[in-house]
mmCIF file with all atom_site columns, C-alpha atoms in Angstrom:
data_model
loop_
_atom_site.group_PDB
_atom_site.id
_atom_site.type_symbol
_atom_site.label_atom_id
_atom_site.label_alt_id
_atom_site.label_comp_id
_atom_site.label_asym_id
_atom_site.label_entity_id
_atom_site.label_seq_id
_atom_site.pdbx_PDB_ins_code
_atom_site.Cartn_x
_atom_site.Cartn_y
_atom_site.Cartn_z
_atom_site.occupancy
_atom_site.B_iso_or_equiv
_atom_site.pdbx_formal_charge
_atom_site.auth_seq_id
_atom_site.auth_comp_id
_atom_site.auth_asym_id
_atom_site.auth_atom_id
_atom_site.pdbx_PDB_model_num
ATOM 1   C CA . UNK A 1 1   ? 92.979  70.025  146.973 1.00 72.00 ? 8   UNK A CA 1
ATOM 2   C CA . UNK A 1 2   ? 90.972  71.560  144.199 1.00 81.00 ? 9   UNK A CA 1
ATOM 3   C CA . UNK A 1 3   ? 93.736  72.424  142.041 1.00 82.00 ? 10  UNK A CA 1
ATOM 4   C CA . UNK A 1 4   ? 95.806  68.983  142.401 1.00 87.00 ? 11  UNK A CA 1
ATOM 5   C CA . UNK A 1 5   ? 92.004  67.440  140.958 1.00 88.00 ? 12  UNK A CA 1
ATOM 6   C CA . UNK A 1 6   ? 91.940  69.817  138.148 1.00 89.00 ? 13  UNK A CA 1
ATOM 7   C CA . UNK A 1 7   ? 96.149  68.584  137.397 1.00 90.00 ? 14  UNK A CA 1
ATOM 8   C CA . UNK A 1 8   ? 95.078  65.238  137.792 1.00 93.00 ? 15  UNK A CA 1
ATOM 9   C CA . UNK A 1 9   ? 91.797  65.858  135.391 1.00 94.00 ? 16  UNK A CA 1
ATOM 10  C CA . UNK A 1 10  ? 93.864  67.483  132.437 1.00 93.00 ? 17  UNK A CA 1
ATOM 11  C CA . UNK A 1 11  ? 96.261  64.793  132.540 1.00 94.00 ? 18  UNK A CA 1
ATOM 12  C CA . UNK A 1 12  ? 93.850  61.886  132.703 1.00 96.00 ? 19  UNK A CA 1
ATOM 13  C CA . UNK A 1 13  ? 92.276  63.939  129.459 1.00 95.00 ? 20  UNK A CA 1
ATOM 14  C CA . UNK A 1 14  ? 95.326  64.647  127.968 1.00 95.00 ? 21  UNK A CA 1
ATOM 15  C CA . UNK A 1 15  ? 96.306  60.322  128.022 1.00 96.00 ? 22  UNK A CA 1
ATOM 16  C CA . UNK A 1 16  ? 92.982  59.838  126.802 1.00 95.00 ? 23  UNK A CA 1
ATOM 17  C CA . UNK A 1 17  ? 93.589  61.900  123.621 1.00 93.00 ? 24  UNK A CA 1
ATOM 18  C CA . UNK A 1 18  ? 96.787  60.881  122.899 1.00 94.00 ? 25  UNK A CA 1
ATOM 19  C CA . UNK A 1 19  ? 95.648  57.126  123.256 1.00 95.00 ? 26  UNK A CA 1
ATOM 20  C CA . UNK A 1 20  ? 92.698  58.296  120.764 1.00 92.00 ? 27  UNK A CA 1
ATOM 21  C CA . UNK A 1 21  ? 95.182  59.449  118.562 1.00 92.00 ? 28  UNK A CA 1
ATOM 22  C CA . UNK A 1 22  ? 97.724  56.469  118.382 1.00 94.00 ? 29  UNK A CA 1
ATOM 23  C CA . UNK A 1 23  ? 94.507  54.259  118.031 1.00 95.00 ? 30  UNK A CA 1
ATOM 24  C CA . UNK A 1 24  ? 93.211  56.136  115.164 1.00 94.00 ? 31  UNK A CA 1
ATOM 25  C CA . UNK A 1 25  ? 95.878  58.215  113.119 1.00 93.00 ? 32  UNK A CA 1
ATOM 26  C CA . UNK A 1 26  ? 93.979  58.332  110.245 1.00 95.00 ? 33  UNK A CA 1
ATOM 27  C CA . UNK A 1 27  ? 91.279  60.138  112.027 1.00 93.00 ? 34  UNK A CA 1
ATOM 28  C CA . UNK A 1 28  ? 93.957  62.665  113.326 1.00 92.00 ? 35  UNK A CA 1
ATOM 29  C CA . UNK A 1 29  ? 95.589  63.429  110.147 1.00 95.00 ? 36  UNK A CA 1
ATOM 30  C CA . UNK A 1 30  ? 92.553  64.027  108.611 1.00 96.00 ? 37  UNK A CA 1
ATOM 31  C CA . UNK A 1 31  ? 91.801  66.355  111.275 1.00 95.00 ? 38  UNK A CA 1
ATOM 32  C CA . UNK A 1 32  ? 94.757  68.181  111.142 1.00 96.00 ? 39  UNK A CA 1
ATOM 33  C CA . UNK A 1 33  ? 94.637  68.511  107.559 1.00 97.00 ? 40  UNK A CA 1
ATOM 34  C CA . UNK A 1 34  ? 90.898  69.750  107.400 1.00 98.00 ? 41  UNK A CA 1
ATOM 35  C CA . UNK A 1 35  ? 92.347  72.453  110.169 1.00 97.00 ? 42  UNK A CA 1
ATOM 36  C CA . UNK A 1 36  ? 94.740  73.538  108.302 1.00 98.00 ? 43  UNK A CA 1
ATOM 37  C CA . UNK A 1 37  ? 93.266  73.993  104.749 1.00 98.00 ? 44  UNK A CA 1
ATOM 38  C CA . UNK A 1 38  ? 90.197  76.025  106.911 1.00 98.00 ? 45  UNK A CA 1
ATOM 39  C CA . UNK A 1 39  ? 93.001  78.304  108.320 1.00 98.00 ? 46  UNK A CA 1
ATOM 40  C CA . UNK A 1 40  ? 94.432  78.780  104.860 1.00 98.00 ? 47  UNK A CA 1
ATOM 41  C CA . UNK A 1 41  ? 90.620  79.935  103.441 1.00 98.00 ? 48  UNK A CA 1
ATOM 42  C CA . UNK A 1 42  ? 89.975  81.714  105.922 1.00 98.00 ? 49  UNK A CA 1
ATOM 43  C CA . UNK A 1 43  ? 93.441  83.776  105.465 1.00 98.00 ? 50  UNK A CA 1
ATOM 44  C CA . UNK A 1 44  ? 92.900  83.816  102.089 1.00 97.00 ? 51  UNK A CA 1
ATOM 45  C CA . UNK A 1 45  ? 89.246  85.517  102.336 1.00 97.00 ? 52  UNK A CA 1
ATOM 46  C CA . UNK A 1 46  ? 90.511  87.746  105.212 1.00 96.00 ? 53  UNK A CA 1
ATOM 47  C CA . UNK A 1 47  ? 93.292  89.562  102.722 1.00 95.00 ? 54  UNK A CA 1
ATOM 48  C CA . UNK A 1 48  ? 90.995  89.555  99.765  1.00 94.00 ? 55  UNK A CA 1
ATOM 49  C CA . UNK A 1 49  ? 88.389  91.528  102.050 1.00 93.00 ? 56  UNK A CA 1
ATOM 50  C CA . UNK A 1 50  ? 91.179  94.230  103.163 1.00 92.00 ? 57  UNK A CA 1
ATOM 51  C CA . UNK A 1 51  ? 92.656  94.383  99.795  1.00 90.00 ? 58  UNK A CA 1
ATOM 52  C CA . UNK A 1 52  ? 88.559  95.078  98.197  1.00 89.00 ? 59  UNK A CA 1
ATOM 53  C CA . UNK A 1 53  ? 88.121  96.989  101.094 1.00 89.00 ? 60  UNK A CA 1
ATOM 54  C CA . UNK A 1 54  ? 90.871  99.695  101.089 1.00 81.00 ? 61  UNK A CA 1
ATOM 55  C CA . UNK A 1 55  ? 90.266  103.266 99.824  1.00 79.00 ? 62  UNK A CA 1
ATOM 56  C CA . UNK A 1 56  ? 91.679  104.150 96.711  1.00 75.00 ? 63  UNK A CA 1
ATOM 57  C CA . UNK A 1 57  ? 94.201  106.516 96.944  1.00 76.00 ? 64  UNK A CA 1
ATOM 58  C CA . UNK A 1 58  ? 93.917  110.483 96.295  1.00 75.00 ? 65  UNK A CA 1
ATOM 59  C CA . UNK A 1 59  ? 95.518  112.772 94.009  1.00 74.00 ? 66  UNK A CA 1
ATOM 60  C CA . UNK A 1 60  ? 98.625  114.915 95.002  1.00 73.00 ? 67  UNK A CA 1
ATOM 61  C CA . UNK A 1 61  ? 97.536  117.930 95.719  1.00 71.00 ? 68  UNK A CA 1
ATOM 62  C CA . UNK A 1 62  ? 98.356  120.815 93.559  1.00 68.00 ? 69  UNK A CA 1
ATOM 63  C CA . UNK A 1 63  ? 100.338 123.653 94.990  1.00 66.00 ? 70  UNK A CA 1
ATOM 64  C CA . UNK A 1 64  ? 98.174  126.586 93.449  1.00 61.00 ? 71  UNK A CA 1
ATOM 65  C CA . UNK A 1 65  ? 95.253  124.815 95.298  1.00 55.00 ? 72  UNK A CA 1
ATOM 66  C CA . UNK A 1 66  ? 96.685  125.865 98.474  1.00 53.00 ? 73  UNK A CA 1
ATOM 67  C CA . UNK A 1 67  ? 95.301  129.194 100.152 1.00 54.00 ? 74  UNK A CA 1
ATOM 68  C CA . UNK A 1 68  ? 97.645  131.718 101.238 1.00 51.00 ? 75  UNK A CA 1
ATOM 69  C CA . UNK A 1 69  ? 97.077  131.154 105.496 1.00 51.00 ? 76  UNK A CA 1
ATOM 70  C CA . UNK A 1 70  ? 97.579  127.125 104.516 1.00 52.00 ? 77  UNK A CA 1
ATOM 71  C CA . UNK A 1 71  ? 100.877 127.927 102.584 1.00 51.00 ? 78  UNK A CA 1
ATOM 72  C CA . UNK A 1 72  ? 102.617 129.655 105.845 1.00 52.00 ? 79  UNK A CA 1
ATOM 73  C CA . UNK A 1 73  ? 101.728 126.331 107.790 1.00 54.00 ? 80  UNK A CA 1
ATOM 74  C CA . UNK A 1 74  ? 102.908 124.304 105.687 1.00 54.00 ? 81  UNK A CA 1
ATOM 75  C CA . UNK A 1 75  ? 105.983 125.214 104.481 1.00 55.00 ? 82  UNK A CA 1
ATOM 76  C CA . UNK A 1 76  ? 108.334 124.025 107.400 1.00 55.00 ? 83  UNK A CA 1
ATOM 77  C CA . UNK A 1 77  ? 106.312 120.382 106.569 1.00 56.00 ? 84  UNK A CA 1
ATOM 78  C CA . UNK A 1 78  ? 107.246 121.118 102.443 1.00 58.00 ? 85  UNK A CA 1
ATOM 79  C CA . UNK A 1 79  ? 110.903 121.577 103.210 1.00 55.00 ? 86  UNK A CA 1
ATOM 80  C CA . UNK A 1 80  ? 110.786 118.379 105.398 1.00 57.00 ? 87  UNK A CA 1
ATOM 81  C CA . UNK A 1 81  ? 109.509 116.753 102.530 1.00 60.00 ? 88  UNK A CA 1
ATOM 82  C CA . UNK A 1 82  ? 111.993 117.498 99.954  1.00 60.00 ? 89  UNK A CA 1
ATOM 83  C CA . UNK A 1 83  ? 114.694 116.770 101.811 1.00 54.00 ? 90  UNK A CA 1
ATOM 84  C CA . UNK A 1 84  ? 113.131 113.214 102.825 1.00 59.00 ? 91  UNK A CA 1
ATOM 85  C CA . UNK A 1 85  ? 112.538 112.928 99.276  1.00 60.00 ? 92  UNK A CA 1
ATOM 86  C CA . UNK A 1 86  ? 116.037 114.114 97.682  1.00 55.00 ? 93  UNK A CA 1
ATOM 87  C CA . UNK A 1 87  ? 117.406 111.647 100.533 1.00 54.00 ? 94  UNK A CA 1
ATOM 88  C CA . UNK A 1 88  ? 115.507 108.773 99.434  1.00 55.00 ? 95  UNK A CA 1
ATOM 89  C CA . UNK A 1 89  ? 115.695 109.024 95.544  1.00 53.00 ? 96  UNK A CA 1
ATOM 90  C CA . UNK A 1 90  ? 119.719 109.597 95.849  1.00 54.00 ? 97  UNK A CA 1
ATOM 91  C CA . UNK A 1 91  ? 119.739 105.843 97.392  1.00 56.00 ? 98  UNK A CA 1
ATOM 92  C CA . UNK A 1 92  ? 119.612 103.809 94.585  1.00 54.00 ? 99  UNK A CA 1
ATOM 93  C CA . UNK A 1 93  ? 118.107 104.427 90.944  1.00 57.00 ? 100 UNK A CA 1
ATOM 94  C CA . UNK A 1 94  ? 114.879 103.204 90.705  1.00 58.00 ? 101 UNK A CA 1
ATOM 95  C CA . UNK A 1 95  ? 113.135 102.534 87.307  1.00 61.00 ? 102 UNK A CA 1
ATOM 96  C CA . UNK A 1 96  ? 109.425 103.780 87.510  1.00 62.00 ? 103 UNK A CA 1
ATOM 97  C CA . UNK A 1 97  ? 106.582 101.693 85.104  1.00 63.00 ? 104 UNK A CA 1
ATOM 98  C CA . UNK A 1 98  ? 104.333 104.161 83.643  1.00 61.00 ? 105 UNK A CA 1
ATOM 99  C CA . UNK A 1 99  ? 100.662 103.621 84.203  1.00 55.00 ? 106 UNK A CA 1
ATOM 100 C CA . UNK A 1 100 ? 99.024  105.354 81.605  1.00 59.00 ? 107 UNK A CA 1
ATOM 101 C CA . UNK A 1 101 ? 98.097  101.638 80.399  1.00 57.00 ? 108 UNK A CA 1
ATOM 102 C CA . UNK A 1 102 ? 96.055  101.261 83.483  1.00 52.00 ? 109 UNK A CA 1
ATOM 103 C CA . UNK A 1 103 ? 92.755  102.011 84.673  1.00 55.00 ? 110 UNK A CA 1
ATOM 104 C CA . UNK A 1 104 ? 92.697  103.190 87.958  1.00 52.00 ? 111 UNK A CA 1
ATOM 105 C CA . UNK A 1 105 ? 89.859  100.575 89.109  1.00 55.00 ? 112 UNK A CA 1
ATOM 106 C CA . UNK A 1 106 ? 91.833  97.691  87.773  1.00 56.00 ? 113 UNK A CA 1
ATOM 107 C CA . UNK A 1 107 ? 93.954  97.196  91.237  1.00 57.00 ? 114 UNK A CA 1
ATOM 108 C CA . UNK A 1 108 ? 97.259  98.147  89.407  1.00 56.00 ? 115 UNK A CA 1
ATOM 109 C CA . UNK A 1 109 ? 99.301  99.719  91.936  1.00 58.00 ? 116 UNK A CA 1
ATOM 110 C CA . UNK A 1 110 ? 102.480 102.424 91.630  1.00 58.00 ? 117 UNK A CA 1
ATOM 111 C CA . UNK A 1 111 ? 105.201 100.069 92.694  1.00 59.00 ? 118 UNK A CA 1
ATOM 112 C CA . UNK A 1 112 ? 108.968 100.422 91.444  1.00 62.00 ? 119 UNK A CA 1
ATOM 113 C CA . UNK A 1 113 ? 110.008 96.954  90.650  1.00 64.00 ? 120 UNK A CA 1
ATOM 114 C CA . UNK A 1 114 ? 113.329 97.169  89.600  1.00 61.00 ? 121 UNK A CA 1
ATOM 115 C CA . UNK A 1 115 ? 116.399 99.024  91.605  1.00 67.00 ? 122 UNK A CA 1
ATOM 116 C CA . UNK A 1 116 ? 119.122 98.852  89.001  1.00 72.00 ? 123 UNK A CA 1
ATOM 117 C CA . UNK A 1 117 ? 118.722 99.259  85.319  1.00 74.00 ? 124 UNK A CA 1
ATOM 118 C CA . UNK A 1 118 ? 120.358 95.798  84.964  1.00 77.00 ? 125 UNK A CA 1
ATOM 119 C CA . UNK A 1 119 ? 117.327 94.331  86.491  1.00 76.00 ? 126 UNK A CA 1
ATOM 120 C CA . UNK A 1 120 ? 115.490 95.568  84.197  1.00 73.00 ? 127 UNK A CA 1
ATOM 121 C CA . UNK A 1 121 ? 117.829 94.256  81.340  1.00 78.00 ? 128 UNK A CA 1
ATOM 122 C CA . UNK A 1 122 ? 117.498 91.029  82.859  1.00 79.00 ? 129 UNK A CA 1
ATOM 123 C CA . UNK A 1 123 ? 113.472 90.745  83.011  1.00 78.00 ? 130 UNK A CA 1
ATOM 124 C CA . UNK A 1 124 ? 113.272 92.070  79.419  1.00 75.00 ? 131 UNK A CA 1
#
C-alpha cells in the first residue's frame, strides 16, 4: 500500500509542475536558461583550475645521468622505447614548432600541429 501512495504522490507532483510550467513559461525558460549558463561557469572554472593546477612537466633525462646498476634495468624499457618511437614517427611526417620563443611559464605547450607539410603551406 505504501508504495502505490508514494506512485500516486510523484504523479500528483509531477501534474502539478507541469501545470506550473504551462501556466508560467516565462518563469521556466528563465529557469532553464539561468541552469544552464551556471553549468557552463562552473565547467569553465573547473578546467581553468586543472589546467593552473597541473605540474609542469620535467626535463628528459640525460643518459650520462644514469648510474651503472640503473642502466642494466633499464635497458629492456630503452629498447621498448625506441622501437615505440621509430614506429610512431614513421606514421606520418609531423612538422615540430620550435619553442625557443617561449617561456616555459607562459602555458605554451609542445604540440605538433600540422601532419603534412602542405598543412603547413596552407596556414602560412
Amino acid at each position: 500500500m505504501e508504495g502505490r501512495r508514494r506512485d500516486m504522490e510523484l504523479l500528483s507532483n509531477s501534474m502539478a509542475a507541469y501545470a506550473h510550467i504551462r501556466a508560467n513559461p516565462e518563469s521556466f525558460g528563465l529557469y532553464f536558461v539561468l541552469g544552464v549558463c551556471f553549468g557552463l561557469v562552473l565547467t569553465l572554472c573547473l578546467l581553468v583550475l586543472r589546467l593552473s593546477c597541473r605540474p609542469s612537466p620535467r626535463p628528459p633525462a640525460r643518459p650520462g645521468d644514469l648510474s651503472e646498476d640503473d642502466e642494466d634495468d633499464d635497458e629492456d624499457e630503452d629498447e621498448e622505447d625506441t622501437v615505440d618511437r621509430a614506429a610512431s614517427e614513421s606514421l606520418l611526417p609531423v612538422t615540430e614548432i620550435p619553442l625557443e620563443s617561449h617561456s616555459p611559464g607562459d602555458g605554451a605547450l609542445a604540440v605538433n600541429v600540422f601532419a603534412s607539410a602542405e598543412e603547413l603551406e596552407r596556414a602560412q
